[in-house]
Coordinates of C-alpha atoms in Angstrom, one line a residue:
Chain G
M1 CA 132.6 142.0 128.3
R2 CA 132.0 141.9 124.5
E3 CA 130.7 145.5 124.6
T4 CA 133.9 146.7 126.3
M5 CA 136.0 144.9 123.8
R6 CA 134.0 146.5 120.9
R7 CA 134.4 150.0 122.5
R8 CA 138.2 149.5 122.8
I9 CA 138.5 148.4 119.2
A10 CA 136.4 151.3 118.0
T11 CA 138.5 153.7 120.1
M12 CA 141.7 152.2 118.7
L13 CA 140.3 152.5 115.1
C14 CA 139.3 156.1 115.7
M15 CA 142.8 156.9 117.0
L16 CA 144.4 155.2 114.0
A17 CA 142.2 157.2 111.6
V18 CA 143.1 160.4 113.4
G19 CA 146.8 159.5 113.2
I20 CA 146.6 158.7 109.5
M21 CA 144.7 162.0 108.8
A22 CA 147.3 164.0 110.8
L23 CA 150.2 162.3 108.9
A24 CA 148.5 162.9 105.6
G25 CA 147.8 166.5 106.6
S26 CA 151.4 167.2 107.5
A27 CA 152.6 165.5 104.3
M28 CA 150.2 167.7 102.2
A29 CA 151.4 170.8 104.1
L30 CA 155.0 170.2 103.1
P31 CA 156.0 172.8 100.6
A32 CA 157.0 171.4 97.2
E33 CA 160.7 171.4 96.4
K34 CA 161.7 174.2 94.1
Y35 CA 164.3 173.9 91.4
L36 CA 166.5 176.5 89.7
H37 CA 166.8 175.6 86.0
V38 CA 169.3 176.9 83.5
N39 CA 168.9 176.1 79.9
V40 CA 171.5 177.1 77.2
E41 CA 170.7 176.2 73.6
D42 CA 172.9 176.7 70.6
P43 CA 170.8 176.1 67.5
T44 CA 173.8 176.6 65.2
N45 CA 175.4 173.3 66.3
G46 CA 172.4 171.7 67.9
G47 CA 174.0 171.7 71.4
S48 CA 172.4 172.3 74.7
V49 CA 173.2 172.5 78.4
N50 CA 170.6 171.9 81.1
V51 CA 171.2 172.4 84.8
N52 CA 168.6 171.6 87.5
V53 CA 169.5 172.5 91.0
P54 CA 167.2 171.9 94.0
L55 CA 167.0 175.3 95.8
S56 CA 167.1 173.5 99.2
M57 CA 170.5 172.1 98.2
A58 CA 171.8 175.4 97.0
E59 CA 170.6 177.0 100.3
K60 CA 172.7 174.4 102.2
I61 CA 175.8 174.8 100.0
L62 CA 176.0 178.5 99.7
P63 CA 176.7 179.3 103.4
A64 CA 179.4 176.6 103.4
I65 CA 181.5 178.3 100.7
N66 CA 184.0 180.8 102.0
N67 CA 186.1 182.0 99.1
H68 CA 187.2 185.5 98.2
D69 CA 184.3 187.9 98.5
L70 CA 181.8 185.1 99.3
H71 CA 181.4 184.1 102.9
E72 CA 178.5 182.6 105.0
G73 CA 176.1 183.1 102.1
K74 CA 176.9 186.7 101.7
V75 CA 178.9 188.4 99.0
S76 CA 180.9 191.6 99.6
I77 CA 180.5 194.3 97.1
H78 CA 183.0 197.1 97.0
N79 CA 181.8 200.7 97.5
A80 CA 183.4 201.7 94.2
E81 CA 180.9 199.4 92.4
M82 CA 178.0 201.2 93.9
N83 CA 179.1 204.6 92.5
G84 CA 177.8 206.3 95.7
V85 CA 174.2 205.2 95.1
D86 CA 172.1 204.5 98.2
V87 CA 170.6 201.2 96.9
R88 CA 168.4 200.7 100.0
A89 CA 166.8 204.1 99.7
L90 CA 166.3 203.5 96.0
L91 CA 164.6 200.1 96.6
D92 CA 162.4 201.6 99.3
A93 CA 161.2 204.2 96.8
V94 CA 160.6 201.6 94.1
R95 CA 158.7 199.3 96.6
T96 CA 156.3 202.0 97.6
A97 CA 155.8 203.3 94.0
P98 CA 153.0 202.0 91.9
D99 CA 153.7 199.8 88.8
N100 CA 155.6 202.0 86.4
E101 CA 158.4 202.2 83.9
F102 CA 161.2 203.9 85.8
V103 CA 164.1 204.1 83.3
T104 CA 164.0 204.2 79.5
V105 CA 167.2 204.7 77.6
K106 CA 167.4 204.6 73.8
D107 CA 170.5 205.2 71.9
K108 CA 172.1 203.8 68.7
D109 CA 173.8 200.9 70.6
S110 CA 171.2 199.8 73.0
D111 CA 167.7 200.1 74.4
V112 CA 167.3 199.8 78.2
R113 CA 164.0 199.7 80.1
V114 CA 163.6 199.2 83.9
A115 CA 160.1 198.8 85.2
K116 CA 158.1 197.5 88.2
A117 CA 155.2 195.3 87.5
N118 CA 153.2 192.8 89.6
G119 CA 155.7 192.9 92.5
N120 CA 158.7 192.3 90.1
I121 CA 161.6 194.4 88.9
I122 CA 161.9 194.0 85.2
V123 CA 164.9 194.9 83.2
H124 CA 164.8 194.7 79.4
V125 CA 167.9 195.3 77.3
I126 CA 168.3 195.2 73.5
D127 CA 172.0 195.2 72.5
K128 CA 171.9 196.6 68.9
K129 CA 175.6 196.3 68.5
N130 CA 175.6 192.6 69.3
K131 CA 173.2 191.4 66.5
E132 CA 170.0 192.5 68.3
Q133 CA 170.7 190.4 71.4
T134 CA 167.9 190.8 73.9
V135 CA 168.2 190.3 77.7
D136 CA 165.2 190.1 80.0
V137 CA 165.6 189.9 83.7
T138 CA 162.6 189.5 86.1
V139 CA 163.3 189.5 89.8
P140 CA 160.6 189.5 92.5
L141 CA 160.9 192.5 94.8
K142 CA 160.9 190.1 97.8
V143 CA 164.1 188.5 96.4
V144 CA 165.7 191.9 95.9
D145 CA 164.7 192.9 99.5
A146 CA 166.2 189.7 100.8
L147 CA 169.4 190.4 98.9
F148 CA 169.8 193.7 100.6
S149 CA 168.6 192.5 104.0
T150 CA 172.0 192.5 105.6
T151 CA 172.9 195.2 108.1
K152 CA 176.2 195.9 106.2
N153 CA 176.0 198.3 103.3
D154 CA 178.6 196.5 101.3
E155 CA 177.1 193.0 101.4
L156 CA 174.5 191.1 99.5
D157 CA 172.7 188.3 101.3
L158 CA 172.6 185.6 98.6
A159 CA 171.4 182.9 101.0
A160 CA 168.4 185.0 102.0
A161 CA 167.7 185.8 98.4
L162 CA 167.7 182.0 97.6
R163 CA 165.2 181.4 100.5
A164 CA 163.0 184.2 99.2
L165 CA 163.2 182.7 95.7
S166 CA 162.2 179.4 97.1
D167 CA 159.1 181.0 98.7
A168 CA 158.2 182.9 95.6
G169 CA 156.1 181.2 92.9
D170 CA 157.3 179.9 89.6
V171 CA 159.2 182.7 87.9
L172 CA 161.2 183.1 84.7
L173 CA 164.2 185.0 85.9
V174 CA 166.5 185.6 82.9
T175 CA 166.2 185.1 79.2
V176 CA 168.9 186.0 76.7
Q177 CA 168.1 185.7 73.1
G178 CA 171.1 186.1 70.9
S179 CA 171.7 185.2 67.2
S180 CA 173.5 182.0 68.1
Q181 CA 172.5 181.2 71.6
K182 CA 169.4 181.2 73.8
V183 CA 169.7 181.2 77.6
R184 CA 166.9 180.8 80.1
V185 CA 167.0 180.8 83.9
W186 CA 163.9 180.0 85.9
V187 CA 162.5 178.6 89.1
D188 CA 159.6 176.1 89.4
S189 CA 158.5 173.0 91.3
R190 CA 159.4 170.5 88.5
N191 CA 162.6 168.5 88.6
T192 CA 162.8 168.3 84.8
Q193 CA 162.9 170.9 82.0
D194 CA 160.2 169.2 79.9
Chain A
M1 CA 178.6 114.7 110.9
I2 CA 176.2 117.0 112.8
L3 CA 179.2 119.0 114.0
L4 CA 180.5 119.4 110.4
A5 CA 177.0 120.6 109.3
K6 CA 176.9 123.1 112.2
I7 CA 180.4 124.4 111.2
A8 CA 179.3 124.7 107.6
L9 CA 176.1 126.4 108.6
G10 CA 178.0 128.8 110.8
M11 CA 180.5 129.6 108.0
A12 CA 177.7 130.2 105.5
G13 CA 175.9 132.4 108.0
A14 CA 179.1 134.4 108.7
G15 CA 179.7 134.7 104.9
L16 CA 176.1 136.0 104.4
A17 CA 176.4 138.4 107.3
S18 CA 179.7 139.8 106.0
A19 CA 178.3 140.1 102.5
G20 CA 175.3 141.9 104.0
V21 CA 177.6 144.3 105.9
L22 CA 179.8 144.9 102.8
C23 CA 176.8 145.7 100.7
S24 CA 175.0 147.8 103.3
E25 CA 176.3 151.0 101.8
G26 CA 175.2 150.0 98.3
L27 CA 177.3 149.1 95.3
V28 CA 179.6 151.1 93.0
N29 CA 178.9 150.4 89.4
V30 CA 181.4 151.3 86.7
K31 CA 180.9 150.3 83.1
V32 CA 183.1 151.4 80.2
V33 CA 182.4 150.2 76.7
E34 CA 184.7 151.3 73.8
K35 CA 182.8 151.5 70.5
K36 CA 185.7 150.5 68.2
P37 CA 185.8 146.8 67.1
Q38 CA 187.3 144.6 69.8
G39 CA 187.3 147.6 72.1
V40 CA 187.6 147.4 75.9
H41 CA 184.5 146.3 77.7
I42 CA 184.8 146.8 81.5
H43 CA 182.1 146.3 84.0
V44 CA 182.9 146.4 87.7
I45 CA 180.3 146.1 90.5
A46 CA 181.9 146.5 93.9
P47 CA 180.5 147.1 97.4
A48 CA 180.7 150.8 98.1
M49 CA 181.9 150.2 101.6
L50 CA 185.3 149.1 100.2
A51 CA 186.1 152.7 99.1
P52 CA 186.3 154.3 102.6
I53 CA 188.1 151.2 103.9
A54 CA 190.6 151.4 101.1
V55 CA 191.2 155.1 101.8
H56 CA 191.6 154.3 105.5
L57 CA 194.2 151.6 104.8
A58 CA 196.1 153.6 102.2
P59 CA 199.4 155.1 103.3
G60 CA 198.8 158.7 104.4
R61 CA 201.7 160.0 102.2
A62 CA 199.9 158.8 99.1
L63 CA 196.8 160.6 100.0
A64 CA 198.4 163.8 101.4
N65 CA 198.2 165.8 98.1
A66 CA 194.5 164.9 97.5
A67 CA 193.7 165.5 101.1
R68 CA 195.4 168.9 101.0
Q69 CA 193.3 169.9 98.0
I70 CA 190.0 168.7 99.4
Q71 CA 190.4 170.0 102.9
P72 CA 189.7 173.8 102.3
N73 CA 186.4 172.8 100.5
M74 CA 185.3 170.1 103.0
Q75 CA 182.5 172.2 104.5
A76 CA 181.0 172.9 101.0
I77 CA 181.5 169.3 99.9
R78 CA 179.7 168.0 103.1
A79 CA 176.9 170.5 102.6
A80 CA 176.5 169.5 98.9
L81 CA 176.4 165.8 99.8
D82 CA 173.9 166.4 102.6
G83 CA 171.8 168.5 100.3
L84 CA 171.9 165.8 97.6
R85 CA 171.0 163.0 100.0
D86 CA 167.9 164.9 101.1
S87 CA 166.8 166.0 97.6
D88 CA 164.5 164.1 95.3
D89 CA 165.9 162.3 92.2
V90 CA 166.9 164.8 89.6
V91 CA 169.1 165.2 86.5
L92 CA 171.5 167.8 87.8
V93 CA 173.5 168.5 84.6
E94 CA 172.8 167.4 81.0
V95 CA 175.1 168.4 78.1
K96 CA 174.1 167.5 74.5
E97 CA 176.5 168.1 71.6
P98 CA 176.4 166.5 68.2
G99 CA 177.7 163.0 68.9
E100 CA 178.1 163.5 72.6
H101 CA 175.8 163.2 75.6
V102 CA 176.8 163.8 79.2
E103 CA 174.4 163.4 82.2
V104 CA 175.0 163.8 85.9
A105 CA 172.0 162.8 88.0
K106 CA 170.9 161.9 91.5
S107 CA 169.0 158.6 91.4
G108 CA 167.8 156.6 94.3
G109 CA 170.5 157.7 96.8
S110 CA 173.3 157.5 94.2
I111 CA 175.2 159.9 92.0
V112 CA 175.0 158.6 88.4
V113 CA 177.3 159.8 85.6
D114 CA 176.6 158.8 82.0
V115 CA 178.8 159.7 79.1
D116 CA 178.1 158.7 75.6
D117 CA 180.3 159.9 72.8
A118 CA 181.7 158.7 69.5
D119 CA 184.5 156.6 71.1
E120 CA 182.9 155.1 74.2
T121 CA 180.0 154.9 76.7
V122 CA 180.8 155.3 80.4
H123 CA 178.4 154.7 83.2
V124 CA 179.4 155.4 86.8
S125 CA 177.1 155.1 89.8
A126 CA 178.1 155.5 93.4
P127 CA 176.0 155.8 96.6
I128 CA 176.1 159.2 98.1
R129 CA 176.6 157.7 101.6
A130 CA 179.7 156.0 100.5
I131 CA 181.0 159.1 98.7
S132 CA 180.4 161.0 102.0
S133 CA 182.3 158.4 104.1
T134 CA 185.2 158.2 101.6
V135 CA 185.6 162.0 101.5
D136 CA 185.5 162.1 105.3
Q137 CA 188.2 159.4 105.4
L138 CA 190.3 161.3 102.9
A139 CA 190.0 164.5 104.9
D140 CA 191.0 162.6 108.1
A141 CA 193.9 161.1 106.3
G142 CA 195.0 164.5 105.3
S143 CA 194.8 166.0 108.7
N144 CA 196.8 163.0 110.1
S145 CA 199.5 163.4 107.5
L146 CA 199.6 167.2 108.0
S147 CA 199.9 166.8 111.8
Q148 CA 202.7 164.2 111.2
E149 CA 204.5 166.7 108.9
S150 CA 204.2 169.5 111.5
T151 CA 205.7 167.3 114.3
A152 CA 208.4 165.8 112.1
P153 CA 210.8 168.9 112.3
D154 CA 210.6 168.8 116.1
Q155 CA 211.7 165.2 116.2
R156 CA 214.7 166.0 114.0

């Protein structure tokens, strides 16, 4: 009788342990929340603006906004703005190409460089007219692919791009370094900018 | 004597239960402190459940304008509130200027707004659930007043 009782207790304890391990496993498997951070600093007056947006929240809000060219998480772009360029074919070519510098423009007003490196599209601009303002944009190719994943040619899928951004690792998307202001946009798993 | 005690106990129980229900959606906390000498010092803590009830009881005509403005954006507002409710605590916006500091954060199921400038400090905290219910009530009030407006010419 006592032996049966012991067995029952042992079985229950085992089941409890398995349950706790399963719960812990599923909790560990949950992907960490990603945050889109925007930081604007103006050293001339000591001011700053920090914005931290959970990407999951942005993913929920974006499809709910239907305004002008933005609808169901997609933004319409007009053909005139594409200047007849087949962006999908261009992206396909870039995706299959090895890491390289694709465009380099140097003139008296600005330097522009477009390159592919480590699965990212990198754009570097130096605006010589505007007190040597520099702009660096890094976008993972997966995000660009998601952006152009709609079937329509004149649409960009912002919601899909956000999802891809959320799956991508920590990435510094934009830096603008001007004489008076510094802007940074990045994605990581921390809910603060410290 | 026992009867009186029972009545008192019943009333105390009912009071406690109603207080519990009123506070079930959390509390709205508003604090305004003017920095000038003998400035205004306001601190209000009220059950958040009162907000949707107040909107429900307010005359539809008084809310019609606000409701009309809020209705086209209801889908986005609901999505934002749902997203906020599910997200971890985070400082959403922080603006620092010389002599001024503004912070909007999600903290423990509430939206918290803190403003600190040369003239005053303001602290507002409201539970997201209560904001959600209030916005829903406001949209409902708007749709009711709009439907009344549309049927009014027929009655004339």
